[in-house]
Every structure is written in C-alpha cells, then in structure tokens.
CSV table of C-alpha atoms in Angstrom, one decimal:
chain,number,residue,atom,x,y,z
A,1,UNK,CA,-10.5,17.8,14.7
A,2,UNK,CA,-7.3,16.9,16.5
A,3,UNK,CA,-7.7,16.9,20.3
A,4,UNK,CA,-4.9,16.6,22.8
A,5,UNK,CA,-6.2,15.3,26.1
A,6,UNK,CA,-4.2,15.6,29.4
A,7,UNK,CA,-5.0,15.7,33.1
A,8,UNK,CA,-3.4,15.9,36.5
A,9,UNK,CA,-4.8,12.6,37.9
A,10,UNK,CA,-2.5,10.5,35.7
A,11,UNK,CA,-2.9,8.7,32.4
A,12,UNK,CA,-4.8,5.7,34.0
A,13,UNK,CA,-7.3,7.9,35.8
A,14,UNK,CA,-11.0,6.9,35.2
A,15,UNK,CA,-11.9,10.6,34.6
A,16,UNK,CA,-9.5,10.8,31.6
A,17,UNK,CA,-10.7,7.4,30.3
A,18,UNK,CA,-14.4,8.5,30.4
A,19,UNK,CA,-13.6,11.9,28.8
A,20,UNK,CA,-11.5,10.3,26.0
A,21,UNK,CA,-14.5,8.1,25.1
A,22,UNK,CA,-16.8,11.2,24.8
A,23,UNK,CA,-14.2,13.3,22.9
A,24,UNK,CA,-13.7,10.5,20.4
A,25,UNK,CA,-17.2,11.3,19.2
A,26,UNK,CA,-16.1,14.8,18.1
A,27,UNK,CA,-12.5,14.3,17.0
A,28,UNK,CA,-9.2,12.3,17.0
A,29,UNK,CA,-8.0,12.1,20.5
A,30,UNK,CA,-4.3,11.7,21.5
A,31,UNK,CA,-3.4,11.5,25.2
A,32,UNK,CA,-0.2,12.9,26.8
A,33,UNK,CA,-0.7,12.8,30.5
A,34,UNK,CA,1.4,12.3,33.7
A,35,UNK,CA,2.4,8.8,34.5
A,36,UNK,CA,1.3,9.3,38.1
A,37,UNK,CA,-1.1,11.5,40.1
A,38,UNK,CA,-0.1,15.1,40.2
A,39,UNK,CA,-2.9,16.8,42.1
A,40,UNK,CA,-2.4,20.4,43.4
A,41,UNK,CA,0.9,20.8,41.6
A,42,UNK,CA,-0.3,24.1,40.1
A,43,UNK,CA,1.8,25.4,37.2
A,44,UNK,CA,4.9,23.4,38.2
A,45,UNK,CA,7.3,22.5,35.4
A,46,UNK,CA,10.3,20.1,35.5
A,47,UNK,CA,13.7,21.7,35.0
A,48,UNK,CA,16.1,19.7,37.0
A,49,UNK,CA,15.1,16.1,36.4
A,50,UNK,CA,14.6,14.2,33.1
A,51,UNK,CA,11.1,13.7,31.7
A,52,UNK,CA,10.8,10.0,31.0
A,53,UNK,CA,8.2,9.3,28.2
A,54,UNK,CA,6.5,6.0,27.5
A,55,UNK,CA,4.1,5.1,24.8
A,56,UNK,CA,0.8,3.7,26.2
A,57,UNK,CA,-1.5,1.4,24.2
A,58,UNK,CA,-5.2,0.7,24.6
A,59,UNK,CA,-5.5,-2.8,23.2
A,60,UNK,CA,-3.6,-2.5,19.9
A,61,UNK,CA,-4.2,1.2,19.4
A,62,UNK,CA,-1.9,4.0,20.6
A,63,UNK,CA,-3.5,5.8,23.5
A,64,UNK,CA,-0.7,8.3,23.8
A,65,UNK,CA,2.3,9.0,26.0
A,66,UNK,CA,2.8,8.8,29.8
A,67,UNK,CA,5.2,11.4,31.0
A,68,UNK,CA,7.0,11.3,34.3
A,69,UNK,CA,6.4,15.0,34.9
A,70,UNK,CA,3.8,17.6,35.6
A,71,UNK,CA,0.6,18.4,33.6
A,72,UNK,CA,2.2,21.5,32.2
A,73,UNK,CA,5.3,19.4,31.1
A,74,UNK,CA,2.9,17.1,29.3
A,75,UNK,CA,1.4,19.9,27.2
A,76,UNK,CA,4.8,21.4,26.4
A,77,UNK,CA,6.2,18.0,25.3
A,78,UNK,CA,3.1,17.1,23.3
A,79,UNK,CA,3.2,20.3,21.3
A,80,UNK,CA,7.0,20.5,20.9
A,81,UNK,CA,8.1,16.9,20.6
A,82,UNK,CA,5.4,14.2,20.5
A,83,UNK,CA,2.5,15.3,18.3
A,84,UNK,CA,3.1,15.2,14.5
A,85,UNK,CA,0.8,18.2,14.1
A,86,UNK,CA,-0.5,20.8,16.5
A,87,UNK,CA,-3.9,20.0,18.0
A,88,UNK,CA,-7.0,22.1,17.3
A,89,UNK,CA,-8.1,21.8,20.9
A,90,UNK,CA,-6.5,20.9,24.2
A,91,UNK,CA,-8.7,19.4,26.9
A,92,UNK,CA,-7.5,18.8,30.5
A,93,UNK,CA,-9.5,16.5,32.7
A,94,UNK,CA,-11.9,15.1,33.7
A,95,UNK,CA,-10.5,16.0,37.1
A,96,UNK,CA,-11.8,14.3,40.3
A,97,UNK,CA,-12.6,17.4,42.3
A,98,UNK,CA,-13.7,20.9,41.3
A,99,UNK,CA,-11.3,23.6,40.4
A,100,UNK,CA,-13.1,26.9,41.2
A,101,UNK,CA,-12.3,30.0,43.2
A,102,UNK,CA,-8.7,30.4,44.2
A,103,UNK,CA,-8.2,26.6,43.8
A,104,UNK,CA,-7.8,27.5,40.1
A,105,UNK,CA,-4.3,28.6,41.0
A,106,UNK,CA,-3.4,25.4,42.8
A,107,UNK,CA,-4.8,23.2,40.1
A,108,UNK,CA,-2.6,21.1,37.8
A,109,UNK,CA,-5.7,20.5,35.6
A,110,UNK,CA,-6.1,24.2,34.9
A,111,UNK,CA,-2.3,24.8,34.6
A,112,UNK,CA,-2.2,22.3,31.7
A,113,UNK,CA,-4.9,24.3,30.0
A,114,UNK,CA,-3.1,27.6,30.7
A,115,UNK,CA,0.1,26.0,29.2
A,116,UNK,CA,-1.9,25.2,26.1
A,117,UNK,CA,-3.0,28.9,25.9
A,118,UNK,CA,0.6,30.0,26.3
A,119,UNK,CA,1.1,28.2,23.0
A,120,UNK,CA,-2.0,29.9,21.6
A,121,UNK,CA,-4.1,26.8,21.4
A,122,UNK,CA,-7.7,26.8,22.4
A,123,UNK,CA,-7.8,25.0,25.8
A,124,UNK,CA,-10.5,23.8,28.1
A,125,UNK,CA,-10.0,22.4,31.7
A,126,UNK,CA,-12.9,20.2,33.0
A,127,UNK,CA,-13.4,19.2,36.6
A,128,UNK,CA,-16.1,17.3,38.5
A,129,UNK,CA,-17.0,18.2,42.1
A,130,UNK,CA,-15.8,15.5,44.5
A,131,UNK,CA,-18.2,14.1,47.0
A,132,UNK,CA,-17.3,10.5,47.4
A,133,UNK,CA,-14.5,8.1,46.1
A,134,UNK,CA,-16.8,6.6,43.4
A,135,UNK,CA,-17.7,9.4,41.0
A,136,UNK,CA,-20.0,8.9,37.9
A,137,UNK,CA,-17.3,9.9,35.4
A,138,UNK,CA,-19.2,8.5,32.3
A,139,UNK,CA,-22.2,10.8,33.0
A,140,UNK,CA,-19.9,13.7,33.8
A,141,UNK,CA,-17.9,13.2,30.6
A,142,UNK,CA,-21.1,13.2,28.6
A,143,UNK,CA,-22.0,16.6,30.1
A,144,UNK,CA,-18.4,17.8,29.6
A,145,UNK,CA,-18.7,17.0,25.8
A,146,UNK,CA,-22.0,18.8,25.6
A,147,UNK,CA,-20.4,21.9,27.1
A,148,UNK,CA,-17.3,21.6,24.9
A,149,UNK,CA,-19.4,21.2,21.8
A,150,UNK,CA,-21.3,24.4,22.6
A,151,UNK,CA,-18.0,26.3,23.3
A,152,UNK,CA,-16.7,25.2,19.9
A,153,UNK,CA,-19.9,26.1,18.1
A,154,UNK,CA,-19.2,29.7,19.1
A,155,UNK,CA,-15.9,29.5,17.3
A,156,UNK,CA,-13.7,31.0,20.0
A,157,UNK,CA,-10.5,32.8,18.8
A,158,UNK,CA,-7.6,30.4,18.8
A,159,UNK,CA,-5.8,30.4,22.2
A,160,UNK,CA,-9.0,31.1,24.2
A,161,UNK,CA,-9.0,29.4,27.6
A,162,UNK,CA,-12.0,28.0,29.5
A,163,UNK,CA,-12.4,26.5,32.9
A,164,UNK,CA,-15.5,24.2,33.2
A,165,UNK,CA,-16.7,22.7,36.5
A,166,UNK,CA,-19.5,20.1,36.8
A,167,UNK,CA,-21.3,19.9,40.1
A,168,UNK,CA,-21.6,16.7,42.1
A,169,UNK,CA,-24.0,14.4,40.3
A,170,UNK,CA,-25.3,13.2,43.7
A,171,UNK,CA,-26.9,16.5,44.7
A,172,UNK,CA,-29.8,16.1,42.3
A,173,UNK,CA,-30.4,17.2,38.7
A,174,UNK,CA,-28.1,19.6,37.0
A,175,UNK,CA,-29.8,23.0,36.9
A,176,UNK,CA,-28.2,24.3,33.8
A,177,UNK,CA,-25.0,25.8,32.5
A,178,UNK,CA,-23.8,29.2,33.7
A,179,UNK,CA,-21.0,31.5,32.6
A,180,UNK,CA,-19.4,32.8,35.8
A,181,UNK,CA,-16.3,34.8,37.0
A,182,UNK,CA,-13.7,33.1,39.2
A,183,UNK,CA,-14.4,33.7,42.9
A,184,UNK,CA,-11.5,35.3,44.7
A,185,UNK,CA,-12.9,35.4,48.3
A,186,UNK,CA,-10.6,33.6,50.8
A,187,UNK,CA,-10.9,30.0,51.8
A,188,UNK,CA,-10.8,28.7,55.4
A,189,UNK,CA,-8.2,26.0,55.8
A,190,UNK,CA,-7.0,23.9,58.7
A,191,UNK,CA,-3.8,22.0,59.5
A,192,UNK,CA,-3.6,19.0,61.7
A,193,UNK,CA,-0.5,19.2,64.0
A,194,UNK,CA,1.2,15.9,65.0
A,195,UNK,CA,4.4,14.7,66.5
A,196,UNK,CA,6.3,11.8,64.9
A,197,UNK,CA,7.9,9.0,67.0
A,198,UNK,CA,11.2,10.9,66.9
A,199,UNK,CA,9.6,14.0,68.4
A,200,UNK,CA,9.6,16.0,65.2
A,201,UNK,CA,6.6,18.2,64.5
A,202,UNK,CA,4.6,17.8,61.3
A,203,UNK,CA,1.4,19.1,59.8
A,204,UNK,CA,-1.2,17.5,57.6
A,205,UNK,CA,-3.3,19.8,55.4
A,206,UNK,CA,-6.8,19.0,56.5
A,207,UNK,CA,-9.4,18.1,53.9
A,208,UNK,CA,-12.6,20.1,53.4
A,209,UNK,CA,-11.4,23.5,52.2
A,210,UNK,CA,-14.4,25.8,52.5
A,211,UNK,CA,-15.1,29.2,51.2
A,212,UNK,CA,-17.4,30.7,53.8
A,213,UNK,CA,-18.3,33.9,52.1
A,214,UNK,CA,-18.0,33.5,48.3
A,215,UNK,CA,-18.8,36.5,46.1
A,216,UNK,CA,-22.2,36.2,44.4
A,217,UNK,CA,-22.4,35.3,40.7
A,218,UNK,CA,-19.1,33.4,40.7
A,219,UNK,CA,-18.0,29.9,39.8
A,220,UNK,CA,-18.1,28.9,43.5
A,221,UNK,CA,-21.7,30.0,44.1
A,222,UNK,CA,-23.1,28.8,40.8
A,223,UNK,CA,-21.5,25.4,41.3
A,224,UNK,CA,-22.9,25.2,44.8
A,225,UNK,CA,-26.4,26.0,43.4
A,226,UNK,CA,-26.1,23.0,41.0
A,227,UNK,CA,-25.0,24.7,37.8
A,228,UNK,CA,-22.3,23.6,35.4
A,229,UNK,CA,-19.9,26.6,35.3
A,230,UNK,CA,-17.9,27.9,32.4
A,231,UNK,CA,-15.3,30.6,33.2
A,232,UNK,CA,-13.1,32.2,30.5
A,233,UNK,CA,-9.6,32.6,31.8
A,234,UNK,CA,-6.5,34.6,31.0
A,235,UNK,CA,-3.0,34.5,32.3
A,236,UNK,CA,-2.0,38.2,32.6
A,237,UNK,CA,-1.8,38.7,36.3
A,238,UNK,CA,-1.2,42.5,36.1
A,239,UNK,CA,-3.4,44.4,38.4
A,240,UNK,CA,-4.5,47.1,35.9
A,241,UNK,CA,-6.0,49.6,38.3
A,242,UNK,CA,-3.0,49.4,40.6
A,243,UNK,CA,-0.6,49.8,37.6
A,244,UNK,CA,-2.5,52.9,36.6
A,245,UNK,CA,-2.2,54.4,40.1
A,246,UNK,CA,1.5,53.4,40.3
A,247,UNK,CA,2.4,55.1,37.1
A,248,UNK,CA,2.2,58.4,39.1
A,249,UNK,CA,4.8,57.2,41.7
A,250,UNK,CA,8.2,58.8,41.6
A,251,UNK,CA,10.9,56.1,42.1
A,252,UNK,CA,14.3,56.9,43.4
A,253,UNK,CA,17.4,54.7,43.3
B,1,UNK,CA,7.0,46.1,61.4
B,2,UNK,CA,6.7,42.2,61.4
B,3,UNK,CA,8.0,40.7,58.2
B,4,UNK,CA,7.6,37.1,57.1
B,5,UNK,CA,10.4,36.1,54.7
B,6,UNK,CA,10.1,33.1,52.4
B,7,UNK,CA,11.5,31.9,49.1
B,8,UNK,CA,11.6,29.0,46.7
B,9,UNK,CA,15.4,28.4,46.7
B,10,UNK,CA,15.3,27.0,50.2
B,11,UNK,CA,16.0,28.3,53.7
B,12,UNK,CA,19.8,28.1,53.3
B,13,UNK,CA,19.9,30.0,50.0
B,14,UNK,CA,22.3,33.0,49.8
B,15,UNK,CA,19.6,35.2,48.3
B,16,UNK,CA,17.3,34.7,51.3
B,17,UNK,CA,20.2,35.3,53.7
B,18,UNK,CA,21.2,38.6,52.0
B,19,UNK,CA,17.6,39.8,51.8
B,20,UNK,CA,17.0,39.0,55.5
B,21,UNK,CA,20.0,41.1,56.5
B,22,UNK,CA,18.5,44.1,54.6
B,23,UNK,CA,15.0,43.6,55.8
B,24,UNK,CA,16.2,43.5,59.4
B,25,UNK,CA,17.0,47.2,58.9
B,26,UNK,CA,13.2,48.0,58.5
B,27,UNK,CA,11.5,45.4,60.7
B,28,UNK,CA,11.5,42.1,62.7
B,29,UNK,CA,12.1,39.3,60.2
B,30,UNK,CA,11.0,35.7,60.7
B,31,UNK,CA,11.8,33.1,58.1
B,32,UNK,CA,9.5,30.2,57.1
B,33,UNK,CA,11.0,28.7,53.9
B,34,UNK,CA,11.3,25.3,52.2
B,35,UNK,CA,13.9,23.0,53.6
B,36,UNK,CA,15.2,22.3,50.0
B,37,UNK,CA,15.2,24.0,46.6
B,38,UNK,CA,11.7,24.3,45.1
B,39,UNK,CA,12.3,26.1,41.8
B,40,UNK,CA,9.6,26.2,39.2
B,41,UNK,CA,7.0,24.5,41.4
B,42,UNK,CA,4.5,27.2,40.7
B,43,UNK,CA,1.6,27.4,43.1
B,44,UNK,CA,1.9,23.7,44.2
B,45,UNK,CA,0.6,22.9,47.6
B,46,UNK,CA,1.1,19.7,49.6
B,47,UNK,CA,-2.0,17.7,50.3
B,48,UNK,CA,-1.0,14.0,50.3
B,49,UNK,CA,2.3,14.0,52.3
B,50,UNK,CA,3.0,15.5,55.8
B,51,UNK,CA,4.7,18.8,56.1
B,52,UNK,CA,7.7,18.3,58.4
B,53,UNK,CA,8.7,21.5,60.2
B,54,UNK,CA,12.0,22.2,61.9
B,55,UNK,CA,13.2,25.3,63.9
B,56,UNK,CA,16.4,26.7,62.4
B,57,UNK,CA,18.8,28.9,64.4
B,58,UNK,CA,21.3,31.5,63.3
B,59,UNK,CA,23.9,31.3,66.1
B,60,UNK,CA,21.7,31.5,69.2
B,61,UNK,CA,18.8,33.3,67.6
B,62,UNK,CA,15.7,31.8,66.0
B,63,UNK,CA,16.0,32.3,62.2
B,64,UNK,CA,12.6,30.6,61.6
B,65,UNK,CA,11.3,27.3,60.4
B,66,UNK,CA,12.3,25.0,57.5
B,67,UNK,CA,9.3,23.3,56.0
B,68,UNK,CA,9.5,20.1,53.9
B,69,UNK,CA,7.0,21.5,51.4
B,70,UNK,CA,6.4,24.1,48.8
B,71,UNK,CA,6.7,27.9,49.1
B,72,UNK,CA,2.9,28.3,49.2
B,73,UNK,CA,2.8,25.7,52.0
B,74,UNK,CA,5.3,27.8,54.0
B,75,UNK,CA,3.2,30.9,53.8
B,76,UNK,CA,0.0,29.0,54.8
B,77,UNK,CA,1.8,27.3,57.7
B,78,UNK,CA,3.4,30.5,58.9
B,79,UNK,CA,0.1,32.4,59.0
B,80,UNK,CA,-2.0,29.7,60.4
B,81,UNK,CA,0.3,27.8,62.7
B,82,UNK,CA,3.8,29.1,63.3
B,83,UNK,CA,3.7,32.9,63.8
B,84,UNK,CA,2.3,34.2,67.0
B,85,UNK,CA,0.9,37.3,65.2
B,86,UNK,CA,0.1,37.9,61.5
B,87,UNK,CA,2.9,39.7,59.7
B,88,UNK,CA,2.5,43.2,58.3
B,89,UNK,CA,4.4,42.3,55.2
B,90,UNK,CA,5.3,39.1,53.4
B,91,UNK,CA,8.5,39.1,51.2
B,92,UNK,CA,9.5,36.2,49.0
B,93,UNK,CA,13.0,36.0,47.6
B,94,UNK,CA,15.6,37.0,46.8
B,95,UNK,CA,15.2,34.5,44.0
B,96,UNK,CA,18.2,33.4,41.9
B,97,UNK,CA,16.7,34.1,38.4
B,98,UNK,CA,14.1,36.6,37.2
B,99,UNK,CA,10.4,36.0,37.3
B,100,UNK,CA,8.9,38.1,34.5
B,101,UNK,CA,6.5,37.4,31.7
B,102,UNK,CA,4.7,34.1,31.7
B,103,UNK,CA,7.4,32.8,34.0
B,104,UNK,CA,5.4,34.5,36.7
B,105,UNK,CA,3.1,31.5,36.5
B,106,UNK,CA,5.8,28.9,36.9
B,107,UNK,CA,7.4,30.7,39.8
B,108,UNK,CA,7.4,29.3,43.3
B,109,UNK,CA,8.7,32.7,44.5
B,110,UNK,CA,5.7,34.6,43.1
B,111,UNK,CA,3.3,31.8,44.2
B,112,UNK,CA,4.4,32.4,47.8
B,113,UNK,CA,3.5,36.1,47.5
B,114,UNK,CA,0.2,35.3,45.8
B,115,UNK,CA,-0.6,32.9,48.7
B,116,UNK,CA,0.1,35.8,51.1
B,117,UNK,CA,-2.3,37.9,49.2
B,118,UNK,CA,-5.0,35.1,49.4
B,119,UNK,CA,-4.7,35.8,53.2
B,120,UNK,CA,-5.0,39.5,52.5
B,121,UNK,CA,-1.5,40.3,53.6
B,122,UNK,CA,0.6,42.8,51.6
B,123,UNK,CA,3.1,40.6,49.7
B,124,UNK,CA,6.2,41.3,47.6
B,125,UNK,CA,8.1,38.8,45.4
B,126,UNK,CA,11.7,39.8,44.6
B,127,UNK,CA,13.9,38.1,42.0
B,128,UNK,CA,17.4,38.8,40.6
B,129,UNK,CA,18.1,38.0,36.9
B,130,UNK,CA,20.5,35.1,36.6
B,131,UNK,CA,23.6,35.4,34.5
B,132,UNK,CA,26.2,33.3,36.2
B,133,UNK,CA,26.4,31.0,39.2
B,134,UNK,CA,27.9,33.6,41.5
B,135,UNK,CA,25.3,36.4,41.9
B,136,UNK,CA,25.9,39.6,43.9
B,137,UNK,CA,23.1,39.0,46.4
B,138,UNK,CA,24.2,41.6,49.0
B,139,UNK,CA,24.0,44.4,46.4
B,140,UNK,CA,20.7,43.1,44.9
B,141,UNK,CA,19.2,42.8,48.4
B,142,UNK,CA,20.2,46.4,49.1
B,143,UNK,CA,18.3,47.4,45.9
B,144,UNK,CA,15.4,45.2,46.9
B,145,UNK,CA,15.1,46.9,50.3
B,146,UNK,CA,15.2,50.3,48.6
B,147,UNK,CA,12.3,49.3,46.3
B,148,UNK,CA,10.3,47.7,49.2
B,149,UNK,CA,10.7,50.9,51.3
B,150,UNK,CA,9.3,53.0,48.5
B,151,UNK,CA,6.4,50.6,48.0
B,152,UNK,CA,5.6,50.8,51.7
B,153,UNK,CA,5.9,54.6,51.8
B,154,UNK,CA,2.9,54.7,49.4
B,155,UNK,CA,0.9,52.8,52.0
B,156,UNK,CA,-0.6,50.2,49.7
B,157,UNK,CA,-4.0,48.7,50.8
B,158,UNK,CA,-3.5,45.6,52.8
B,159,UNK,CA,-3.3,42.5,50.6
B,160,UNK,CA,-1.7,44.3,47.7
B,161,UNK,CA,0.7,42.2,45.7
B,162,UNK,CA,3.8,43.2,43.9
B,163,UNK,CA,6.4,41.4,41.7
B,164,UNK,CA,9.9,43.0,41.7
B,165,UNK,CA,12.6,42.0,39.3
B,166,UNK,CA,16.2,43.2,39.5
B,167,UNK,CA,18.3,43.1,36.3
B,168,UNK,CA,21.6,41.3,36.2
B,169,UNK,CA,24.2,43.5,38.0
B,170,UNK,CA,26.9,42.4,35.5
B,171,UNK,CA,25.2,44.3,32.6
B,172,UNK,CA,26.3,47.7,33.8
B,173,UNK,CA,24.6,50.3,36.1
B,174,UNK,CA,20.9,50.0,37.0
B,175,UNK,CA,19.0,52.5,34.9
B,176,UNK,CA,16.2,53.1,37.3
B,177,UNK,CA,13.0,51.6,38.6
B,178,UNK,CA,10.0,51.2,36.3
B,179,UNK,CA,6.4,50.1,36.9
B,180,UNK,CA,5.5,47.7,34.2
B,181,UNK,CA,2.8,45.2,33.2
B,182,UNK,CA,3.5,41.5,33.0
B,183,UNK,CA,4.5,40.4,29.5
B,184,UNK,CA,2.3,37.7,28.0
B,185,UNK,CA,4.0,37.1,24.7
B,186,UNK,CA,5.1,33.5,24.1
B,187,UNK,CA,8.5,32.1,25.0
B,188,UNK,CA,10.5,29.8,22.8
B,189,UNK,CA,11.6,26.6,24.5
B,190,UNK,CA,13.5,23.6,23.6
B,191,UNK,CA,13.8,20.0,24.8
B,192,UNK,CA,16.9,17.9,24.5
B,193,UNK,CA,15.8,14.3,23.5
B,194,UNK,CA,17.9,11.4,24.7
B,195,UNK,CA,17.7,7.6,25.1
B,196,UNK,CA,18.7,5.9,28.4
B,197,UNK,CA,20.9,2.8,28.6
B,198,UNK,CA,17.6,0.7,28.7
B,199,UNK,CA,16.3,2.2,25.5
B,200,UNK,CA,13.8,4.5,27.1
B,201,UNK,CA,13.2,8.0,25.7
B,202,UNK,CA,13.6,11.0,27.9
B,203,UNK,CA,13.7,14.7,27.5
B,204,UNK,CA,15.6,17.5,29.3
B,205,UNK,CA,14.1,20.9,29.4
B,206,UNK,CA,16.8,23.0,27.8
B,207,UNK,CA,18.0,26.1,29.6
B,208,UNK,CA,17.8,29.6,28.1
B,209,UNK,CA,14.1,30.2,27.8
B,210,UNK,CA,13.8,33.2,25.5
B,211,UNK,CA,10.9,35.6,24.7
B,212,UNK,CA,11.7,36.6,21.1
B,213,UNK,CA,9.0,39.2,20.7
B,214,UNK,CA,8.0,40.7,24.0
B,215,UNK,CA,5.3,43.3,24.2
B,216,UNK,CA,6.7,46.8,24.7
B,217,UNK,CA,6.5,48.5,28.1
B,218,UNK,CA,6.4,45.2,30.0
B,219,UNK,CA,8.4,43.7,32.7
B,220,UNK,CA,10.4,41.6,30.2
B,221,UNK,CA,11.4,44.6,28.0
B,222,UNK,CA,12.1,47.0,31.0
B,223,UNK,CA,14.3,44.3,32.7
B,224,UNK,CA,16.2,43.8,29.4
B,225,UNK,CA,16.8,47.5,29.2
B,226,UNK,CA,18.4,47.5,32.7
B,227,UNK,CA,15.5,48.7,34.8
B,228,UNK,CA,14.3,47.3,38.1
B,229,UNK,CA,10.7,46.4,37.4
B,230,UNK,CA,7.7,46.5,39.8
B,231,UNK,CA,4.5,44.9,38.6
B,232,UNK,CA,1.3,45.0,40.7
B,233,UNK,CA,-0.4,41.6,40.5
B,234,UNK,CA,-3.8,40.1,41.2
B,235,UNK,CA,-5.0,36.5,41.1
B,236,UNK,CA,-8.4,36.8,39.5
B,237,UNK,CA,-7.8,34.9,36.2
B,238,UNK,CA,-11.3,35.7,34.8
B,239,UNK,CA,-11.1,37.0,31.2
B,240,UNK,CA,-13.4,40.0,31.7
B,241,UNK,CA,-14.0,40.9,28.0
B,242,UNK,CA,-14.6,37.2,27.1
B,243,UNK,CA,-17.0,36.8,30.1
B,244,UNK,CA,-19.0,39.8,28.8
B,245,UNK,CA,-19.2,38.3,25.3
B,246,UNK,CA,-20.2,34.9,26.7
B,247,UNK,CA,-23.0,36.3,28.8
B,248,UNK,CA,-24.9,36.5,25.5
B,249,UNK,CA,-24.5,32.8,24.8
B,250,UNK,CA,-27.5,30.5,25.1
B,251,UNK,CA,-26.5,27.3,26.8
B,252,UNK,CA,-28.4,24.0,26.4
B,253,UNK,CA,-28.3,21.0,28.5
C-alpha cells in the first residue's frame, strides 16, 4: 500500500514523525508536507506566490518533499507533480491539537484530507487533543494506526473521508473508539485587546476556545468523555432541506 | 436593518465599495474587512500573530475597520469587539471571481459568511464571475441587492447561510435567478514547474481551473448557463449515510 502523509504542523513536526513510523508498518510512506507550521489555515491554497519544493532526507533515505505552502497545496502537488503513482491512502497528521466541532473548518489538517477526497483518494485526518506542550506522540500514533487499520479493513469506497481525534493521553485510559457526528454548536471565544507603543489597537485571539453546550453524541462530547472519535466527512455544503424549501420561491430579476 | 459588510479582496476593493453603495439603500452598513487582499485563504483564522485594527473613513464618515487578518477574523472581531450591536445581516463580497463548486471550500468570501453563521447570524456571500480585470461591479452590486432583498423577503430563520454567484456580465443578458446545489465534481488543475536561478524547483498554480464534467442542476452548470445562482449552505461536514453505515462497525482497541 502506498501512503501519502502530510500535516499542517510542518514536515519536521514530531507528530508527523511518530505517525510515519507507525504507518511504515502497513505501507510505503512518502511525505509531502509544509516546510513550516500552518495551523488554522483552513482550506487555504496558494495562487499568488510560487510553491518552493525541496527534497528532504531521513539519513540516506528520501523522506519526501517540503513545500513552502499550505497543507492543501501539498496534497495537490503530491498528486499532480511529485508522486510517481497515486497513493492508495492519504493521511494528514498527527496534529498537535484536536480538530472537532466547528474547528474542523479552521483546520489545515482536515483541509489536506478534504483535498485528497477532492481527488477521489481515501483520506484520513488524525489529531491529538492538546493539553500540554509535550504530547505523547508515539503512543498516539500507535492508536492512530490501530484506528486506520480498522477503517481500511472495512474497505471504504475510494475517496471516503474520515476525521479521527484522539483524546488527551493524560486524562486516563482511552475508553474506546466511537463513531460520531461533527458537533455544530457554537464556541465561546475571546479576544485580548491591547494598544501598541504607537497607539494602534490590536487584538490577540485568546487561547482556550470552549464549546459550552455541545450537542450530545458528537465528536466534541465523545472526545471529552475519553473516546477516540471517528467522523466520516463530506464536502458538499449544500443545505438540502433549505434547498428543497427554496425550490418553491419565485425569483424576479 | 444593520448590515455588516466584509470581503476577502480587502477593504479598498471596488467590489466592496459598489456593494456597500447598494446595501446602503436597504440598511445601515458598517464595514469590517481585511486590510489587504486575502484570496483563496479559505476558513483561515489568525492565532499566532496580532490582529491590527484601524478605523477607515470615507470622507468624514466612518466606513468601518480594516483588520490585518483573514476574512473570518474580521467577522469574529466585528461581532465580538467592534460593533456596538450585533448586525441583522452579514454580507461578504462582492468578490472578484465566482465561488461555486468545490471552490466554495477555498473561498475566503464564503468562509466569512460561514463564520457569521457560526454566530447564528443570517449571512450571504456574493461573488461575480471573473472574465477580465475590469469588472462591472456597480451593475453586479445592483443585481446582488436585488437577490438579497428577495432572500430577506422570505424571512429566513436567523443564522441561515447563502452563497450567491453572479455570472459574467460580458456573456450577454442574465437569464434569471436559480436555486442550485453546490457542485462537487472534481476540477482539473495544472501546475507550472520552474527552476529558480539557484537551481531550486518551484511551482506556480496555473490559472483557469476548470470543471470538465459538472453535475447537472448545480451552481457550476447554472452559472455557466448565465443564471445568477443562490445556494443555501450549512457547515456540518458529517457524511450522514456513511455515519449510519459505520454505526454497525465493531471497533477494537
């Protein structure tokens, strides 16, 4: 099995390194990842600046390519220019920080997997809940491989897209794996307002985004309860029920 | 009616200026928009750098705020820090270039509207198909207002989200307004491979993204046929049918 591995934390991130090691147990892994950290870039792509690409080696062996671009750029370039053959599987991660609820839309990690699905490749995003700067990526990567192997054992149709979140490993033992819908309840956010030495106003996005009232049986709640969550995703944003309603509208020009 | 206007082309973009003029006919418009162009940034948000904010005036009157950040940052900041009262409506545009099909996911214009819907505000993204550098924004903005007024006349539930695309005005008369689903058929893209004077490889994303085989009755086909398209959107990416299937899976840890 040929596996393309990417992420949004950058090609030298420890999460990617740990996941690569685990994925090598189930296939040939080639990495195409951003040269630098690209967190919260969502589904950005690079249109107006060139995408510099550099081969990266791990000892003597080709690790893959570092791209001065976004996670979604990496997947596009990998599939269209860099890989000699299309991969059987695209994996994005292992991200330092969960990507559940509406954060799925901000996530560069998930966007890379969605980009893979655009190209009709089976794609899996994997993230680890963040609790402290030093995360146990090797253990999380082992759990990630365990989940990925089970997904593949069900032989999903090509182009199927999954979002996997692993709860913090500091909260106690993992309670199991649960299939869950994406939570869409709002988050509470804060900005920190400051004034610079020149009198200009600026804001910092404060950390600690919380979802005070998540919907039950969603990725956010299952993750909080200590389960690994698996959410199948799609990228058709059409609101079906609303579309049905609107088909009765009479438009005038 | 209080209207928050934003975009991804930047606060000084002619599309925003034209749309503001039209929206002032139906409400009080305040602008919170990126200080500089932010095309194809998708649903990026700014976590690691400060968001500089500057008041911008149009003659003597407050136009709004320029934010050194992404379109989604602008909506967040507007709702949480800058506006004295929440707006009744959020409009994002008028974008120079259509945002239909899978481009919806790359679009900063649409992401700003989705961000508005996260906050349960009725939000409308408006884009004009790009054919040449000089677009007729005043005419397109007049059409956009005409569509927005009809959407509002149907009193959509608060938090409803719409994506409006206006076909190129150079292709002949507009054939009407059509409600359409988002196209999810793949696009064909190309990269242009080059080598810099230092021998480093880089790629340019080539212009002219095409969707060779769009699904019928979608935003992409209706737009190509000369219709203004209106697509109701939602931001729950869960693949319902797949989730149903997966509920039968037995996971092991």
